[in-house]
Amino acid sequence: MTYDEAVAWLFRQTRAGGPRGLERVRAVLERLGHPEGRFSAVHVVGTNGKGSVVAFLEAILRAAGRRYGATTSPHLVDFRERIRTYRGLIPREAVVEFVEWARRQSFPERVAFFDYSTALAFRHFAEAGVDLAVVEAGVGGRLDATRVLPRVEAVVLTNVSEDHLEALGSSLEAVARDKAGAARPGVPLVTAAEGPPLGV
């Protein structure tokens, strides 16, 4: 399998209208030996500015000489831009090897693109010896695949406005409630949310 074929296969994986939830990504991570437990993370959620926050934190960690990982989406040119470490972009061979593995698996529910991409990132971070990953959520917070991270050092909730209403709820307050689902007891949360979303 070539790298382009592997990426094409990933993009063909959809939930096909199924419900949001963490079961699919948890099933993949369990079969991978739970790589998500082998590094700490900063979880970045919000409506706008997530990629910028990740880029700032990534630059800080690089300047500090940390063994960091980072995820963002979407990519501009190459899928590998989504998964980076202190060593650079994830290697093509790692993407191909993961997809070949994934194609041999059978899961109770159809696993979607973002679930696979998240599992691939976490596996790559574990294998690269990352000690701190900056992880951008996909949609929302409460049921986003990235919510499975067990060792979160801080949560950044950039801001909240009406986005993904079909998935997160039909009001600004409902969107805020879903994104606030990324908050964790005893873990610092930084936000620039204002108005009703901040109240939520």
mmCIF file of C-alpha atoms in Angstrom:
data_model
loop_
_atom_site.group_PDB
_atom_site.id
_atom_site.type_symbol
_atom_site.label_atom_id
_atom_site.label_comp_id
_atom_site.label_asym_id
_atom_site.label_seq_id
_atom_site.Cartn_x
_atom_site.Cartn_y
_atom_site.Cartn_z
ATOM 1 C CA MET A 1 0.000 0.000 0.000
ATOM 2 C CA THR A 2 1.284 3.458 -0.860
ATOM 3 C CA TYR A 3 1.040 6.510 1.368
ATOM 4 C CA ASP A 4 -1.548 8.128 -0.935
ATOM 5 C CA GLU A 5 -3.654 4.965 -0.838
ATOM 6 C CA ALA A 6 -3.453 4.905 2.954
ATOM 7 C CA VAL A 7 -4.626 8.509 3.271
ATOM 8 C CA ALA A 8 -7.428 7.908 0.765
ATOM 9 C CA TRP A 9 -8.602 4.939 2.841
ATOM 10 C CA LEU A 10 -8.640 7.058 6.007
ATOM 11 C CA PHE A 11 -10.780 9.717 4.342
ATOM 12 C CA ARG A 12 -13.298 7.084 3.225
ATOM 13 C CA GLN A 13 -14.024 6.130 6.831
ATOM 14 C CA THR A 14 -17.176 7.853 8.053
ATOM 15 C CA ARG A 15 -19.658 7.405 10.873
ATOM 16 C CA ALA A 16 -22.374 7.225 8.220
ATOM 17 C CA GLY A 17 -24.710 9.335 10.322
ATOM 18 C CA GLY A 18 -24.075 7.364 13.510
ATOM 19 C CA PRO A 19 -24.126 9.044 16.907
ATOM 20 C CA ARG A 20 -21.172 10.918 18.378
ATOM 21 C CA GLY A 21 -19.378 9.129 21.150
ATOM 22 C CA LEU A 22 -16.123 7.827 22.573
ATOM 23 C CA GLU A 23 -16.725 4.084 22.181
ATOM 24 C CA ARG A 24 -15.159 3.799 18.736
ATOM 25 C CA VAL A 25 -11.895 5.555 19.539
ATOM 26 C CA ARG A 26 -11.673 3.713 22.867
ATOM 27 C CA ALA A 27 -11.983 0.386 21.059
ATOM 28 C CA VAL A 28 -9.126 1.286 18.694
ATOM 29 C CA LEU A 29 -6.912 2.568 21.504
ATOM 30 C CA GLU A 30 -7.541 -0.522 23.602
ATOM 31 C CA ARG A 31 -6.380 -2.728 20.749
ATOM 32 C CA LEU A 32 -3.271 -0.537 20.408
ATOM 33 C CA GLY A 33 -2.417 -1.025 24.084
ATOM 34 C CA HIS A 34 -3.660 2.399 25.265
ATOM 35 C CA PRO A 35 -0.903 4.686 23.962
ATOM 36 C CA GLU A 36 -2.884 7.713 25.174
ATOM 37 C CA GLY A 37 -1.773 6.950 28.722
ATOM 38 C CA ARG A 38 1.932 7.310 27.975
ATOM 39 C CA PHE A 39 2.123 11.121 27.746
ATOM 40 C CA SER A 40 0.589 14.215 29.327
ATOM 41 C CA ALA A 41 -1.491 16.648 27.294
ATOM 42 C CA VAL A 42 -2.896 20.127 26.928
ATOM 43 C CA HIS A 43 -6.390 19.775 25.457
ATOM 44 C CA VAL A 44 -7.415 22.642 23.153
ATOM 45 C CA VAL A 45 -11.126 23.070 22.396
ATOM 46 C CA GLY A 46 -13.276 25.944 21.172
ATOM 47 C CA THR A 47 -14.911 27.487 18.137
ATOM 48 C CA ASN A 48 -12.069 29.531 16.638
ATOM 49 C CA GLY A 49 -8.357 29.860 17.289
ATOM 50 C CA LYS A 50 -7.583 26.272 18.279
ATOM 51 C CA GLY A 51 -4.917 25.865 15.597
ATOM 52 C CA SER A 52 -3.283 29.152 16.584
ATOM 53 C CA VAL A 53 -3.161 28.130 20.247
ATOM 54 C CA VAL A 54 -1.596 24.806 19.306
ATOM 55 C CA ALA A 55 0.968 26.580 17.111
ATOM 56 C CA PHE A 56 1.920 29.002 19.918
ATOM 57 C CA LEU A 57 2.267 26.208 22.476
ATOM 58 C CA GLU A 58 4.198 24.052 20.012
ATOM 59 C CA ALA A 59 6.668 26.921 19.434
ATOM 60 C CA ILE A 60 7.096 27.387 23.185
ATOM 61 C CA LEU A 61 7.725 23.678 23.746
ATOM 62 C CA ARG A 62 10.182 23.554 20.843
ATOM 63 C CA ALA A 63 12.111 26.555 22.226
ATOM 64 C CA ALA A 64 12.168 24.906 25.657
ATOM 65 C CA GLY A 65 13.647 21.717 24.198
ATOM 66 C CA ARG A 66 10.662 19.570 25.219
ATOM 67 C CA ARG A 67 9.799 16.211 23.654
ATOM 68 C CA TYR A 68 6.410 17.448 22.435
ATOM 69 C CA GLY A 69 3.681 16.279 20.126
ATOM 70 C CA ALA A 70 0.957 18.330 18.448
ATOM 71 C CA THR A 71 -2.218 17.699 16.502
ATOM 72 C CA THR A 72 -4.274 20.099 14.412
ATOM 73 C CA SER A 73 -6.895 19.831 11.694
ATOM 74 C CA PRO A 74 -7.440 20.269 8.915
ATOM 75 C CA HIS A 75 -4.157 20.137 7.046
ATOM 76 C CA LEU A 76 -3.133 22.508 4.248
ATOM 77 C CA VAL A 77 -1.178 20.274 1.859
ATOM 78 C CA ASP A 78 -0.341 16.912 3.402
ATOM 79 C CA PHE A 79 -2.238 14.754 5.927
ATOM 80 C CA ARG A 80 0.993 14.411 7.925
ATOM 81 C CA GLU A 81 0.723 18.072 8.966
ATOM 82 C CA ARG A 82 -2.017 16.950 11.381
ATOM 83 C CA ILE A 83 0.411 14.883 13.505
ATOM 84 C CA ARG A 84 3.764 16.364 14.521
ATOM 85 C CA THR A 85 6.420 15.805 17.168
ATOM 86 C CA TYR A 86 9.730 17.354 18.134
ATOM 87 C CA ARG A 87 11.149 15.169 15.334
ATOM 88 C CA GLY A 88 8.902 16.687 12.634
ATOM 89 C CA LEU A 89 5.873 15.422 10.717
ATOM 90 C CA ILE A 90 4.748 11.850 11.241
ATOM 91 C CA PRO A 91 6.612 9.661 8.713
ATOM 92 C CA ARG A 92 4.711 8.365 5.699
ATOM 93 C CA GLU A 93 5.713 4.822 6.675
ATOM 94 C CA ALA A 94 3.997 5.206 10.060
ATOM 95 C CA VAL A 95 0.746 6.256 8.377
ATOM 96 C CA VAL A 96 0.889 3.327 5.955
ATOM 97 C CA GLU A 97 1.707 0.815 8.685
ATOM 98 C CA PHE A 98 -1.186 2.064 10.833
ATOM 99 C CA VAL A 99 -3.691 1.904 7.977
ATOM 100 C CA GLU A 100 -2.574 -1.595 7.046
ATOM 101 C CA TRP A 101 -3.113 -2.573 10.687
ATOM 102 C CA ALA A 102 -6.513 -0.839 10.845
ATOM 103 C CA ARG A 103 -7.741 -2.572 7.694
ATOM 104 C CA ARG A 104 -7.124 -5.952 9.329
ATOM 105 C CA GLN A 105 -9.224 -5.077 12.377
ATOM 106 C CA SER A 106 -12.900 -5.632 12.986
ATOM 107 C CA PHE A 107 -14.710 -3.378 15.451
ATOM 108 C CA PRO A 108 -18.295 -3.531 16.783
ATOM 109 C CA GLU A 109 -19.020 -0.070 15.350
ATOM 110 C CA ARG A 110 -17.723 1.531 12.176
ATOM 111 C CA VAL A 111 -14.712 3.652 13.114
ATOM 112 C CA ALA A 112 -14.603 7.120 11.549
ATOM 113 C CA PHE A 113 -11.747 9.164 10.092
ATOM 114 C CA PHE A 114 -11.234 11.379 13.140
ATOM 115 C CA ASP A 115 -11.246 8.399 15.511
ATOM 116 C CA TYR A 116 -8.555 6.688 13.447
ATOM 117 C CA SER A 117 -6.544 9.893 13.070
ATOM 118 C CA THR A 118 -6.673 10.504 16.814
ATOM 119 C CA ALA A 119 -5.566 6.948 17.585
ATOM 120 C CA LEU A 120 -2.757 7.224 15.032
ATOM 121 C CA ALA A 121 -1.550 10.473 16.618
ATOM 122 C CA PHE A 122 -1.594 9.044 20.134
ATOM 123 C CA ARG A 123 0.217 5.900 19.036
ATOM 124 C CA HIS A 124 2.855 7.975 17.238
ATOM 125 C CA PHE A 125 3.323 10.223 20.289
ATOM 126 C CA ALA A 126 3.830 7.198 22.527
ATOM 127 C CA GLU A 127 6.322 5.610 20.137
ATOM 128 C CA ALA A 128 8.247 8.895 19.758
ATOM 129 C CA GLY A 129 8.614 9.269 23.533
ATOM 130 C CA VAL A 130 6.579 12.474 23.697
ATOM 131 C CA ASP A 131 6.198 13.765 27.246
ATOM 132 C CA LEU A 132 3.649 16.517 26.519
ATOM 133 C CA ALA A 133 1.200 16.690 23.611
ATOM 134 C CA VAL A 134 -0.882 19.685 22.556
ATOM 135 C CA VAL A 135 -4.078 18.156 21.195
ATOM 136 C CA GLU A 136 -6.730 20.029 19.208
ATOM 137 C CA ALA A 137 -10.280 18.748 19.531
ATOM 138 C CA GLY A 138 -12.325 18.079 16.426
ATOM 139 C CA VAL A 139 -15.948 19.007 17.238
ATOM 140 C CA GLY A 140 -17.102 20.066 20.678
ATOM 141 C CA GLY A 141 -15.559 18.744 23.844
ATOM 142 C CA ARG A 142 -17.741 16.314 25.761
ATOM 143 C CA LEU A 143 -17.935 13.615 23.079
ATOM 144 C CA ASP A 144 -14.950 14.503 20.901
ATOM 145 C CA ALA A 145 -12.520 11.616 20.326
ATOM 146 C CA THR A 146 -9.741 13.604 22.005
ATOM 147 C CA ARG A 147 -11.729 13.585 25.291
ATOM 148 C CA VAL A 148 -10.278 10.117 26.022
ATOM 149 C CA LEU A 149 -6.929 11.636 27.076
ATOM 150 C CA PRO A 150 -6.319 10.470 30.676
ATOM 151 C CA ARG A 151 -3.394 12.739 31.675
ATOM 152 C CA VAL A 152 -4.538 16.283 30.880
ATOM 153 C CA GLU A 153 -2.445 19.033 32.486
ATOM 154 C CA ALA A 154 -4.594 21.941 31.246
ATOM 155 C CA VAL A 155 -7.626 22.633 29.069
ATOM 156 C CA VAL A 156 -7.792 25.657 26.769
ATOM 157 C CA LEU A 157 -11.305 26.660 25.686
ATOM 158 C CA THR A 158 -10.552 29.380 23.151
ATOM 159 C CA ASN A 159 -14.044 30.822 22.702
ATOM 160 C CA VAL A 160 -17.602 29.771 21.922
ATOM 161 C CA SER A 161 -19.880 30.793 19.086
ATOM 162 C CA GLU A 162 -22.575 29.048 17.085
ATOM 163 C CA ASP A 163 -20.826 26.237 15.206
ATOM 164 C CA HIS A 164 -21.714 22.620 14.416
ATOM 165 C CA LEU A 165 -25.251 23.247 15.673
ATOM 166 C CA GLU A 166 -26.436 19.968 14.143
ATOM 167 C CA ALA A 167 -24.038 18.068 16.398
ATOM 168 C CA LEU A 168 -23.652 20.248 19.479
ATOM 169 C CA GLY A 169 -27.143 21.646 19.996
ATOM 170 C CA SER A 170 -29.397 24.293 18.571
ATOM 171 C CA SER A 171 -28.354 27.197 20.807
ATOM 172 C CA LEU A 172 -25.222 29.050 21.847
ATOM 173 C CA GLU A 173 -25.693 27.752 25.383
ATOM 174 C CA ALA A 174 -25.903 24.144 24.157
ATOM 175 C CA VAL A 175 -22.680 24.577 22.166
ATOM 176 C CA ALA A 176 -20.986 26.055 25.250
ATOM 177 C CA ARG A 177 -22.224 23.164 27.404
ATOM 178 C CA ASP A 178 -20.776 20.598 24.989
ATOM 179 C CA LYS A 179 -17.418 22.364 24.705
ATOM 180 C CA ALA A 180 -17.267 22.822 28.487
ATOM 181 C CA GLY A 181 -17.531 19.027 28.682
ATOM 182 C CA ALA A 182 -13.774 18.985 28.074
ATOM 183 C CA ALA A 183 -13.247 20.502 31.546
ATOM 184 C CA ARG A 184 -11.910 18.139 34.205
ATOM 185 C CA PRO A 185 -12.000 18.330 37.997
ATOM 186 C CA GLY A 186 -8.787 19.774 39.421
ATOM 187 C CA VAL A 187 -7.340 20.623 35.994
ATOM 188 C CA PRO A 188 -6.739 24.305 35.112
ATOM 189 C CA LEU A 189 -9.001 25.674 32.376
ATOM 190 C CA VAL A 190 -8.106 28.816 30.438
ATOM 191 C CA THR A 191 -10.727 30.512 28.296
ATOM 192 C CA ALA A 192 -11.486 33.702 26.399
ATOM 193 C CA ALA A 193 -15.222 32.896 26.306
ATOM 194 C CA GLU A 194 -17.498 35.835 27.023
ATOM 195 C CA GLY A 195 -21.151 36.514 27.725
ATOM 196 C CA PRO A 196 -23.646 33.637 28.040
ATOM 197 C CA PRO A 197 -21.079 30.958 27.064
ATOM 198 C CA LEU A 198 -18.823 32.046 29.934
ATOM 199 C CA GLY A 199 -21.765 31.743 32.313
ATOM 200 C CA VAL A 200 -22.362 28.185 31.146
#
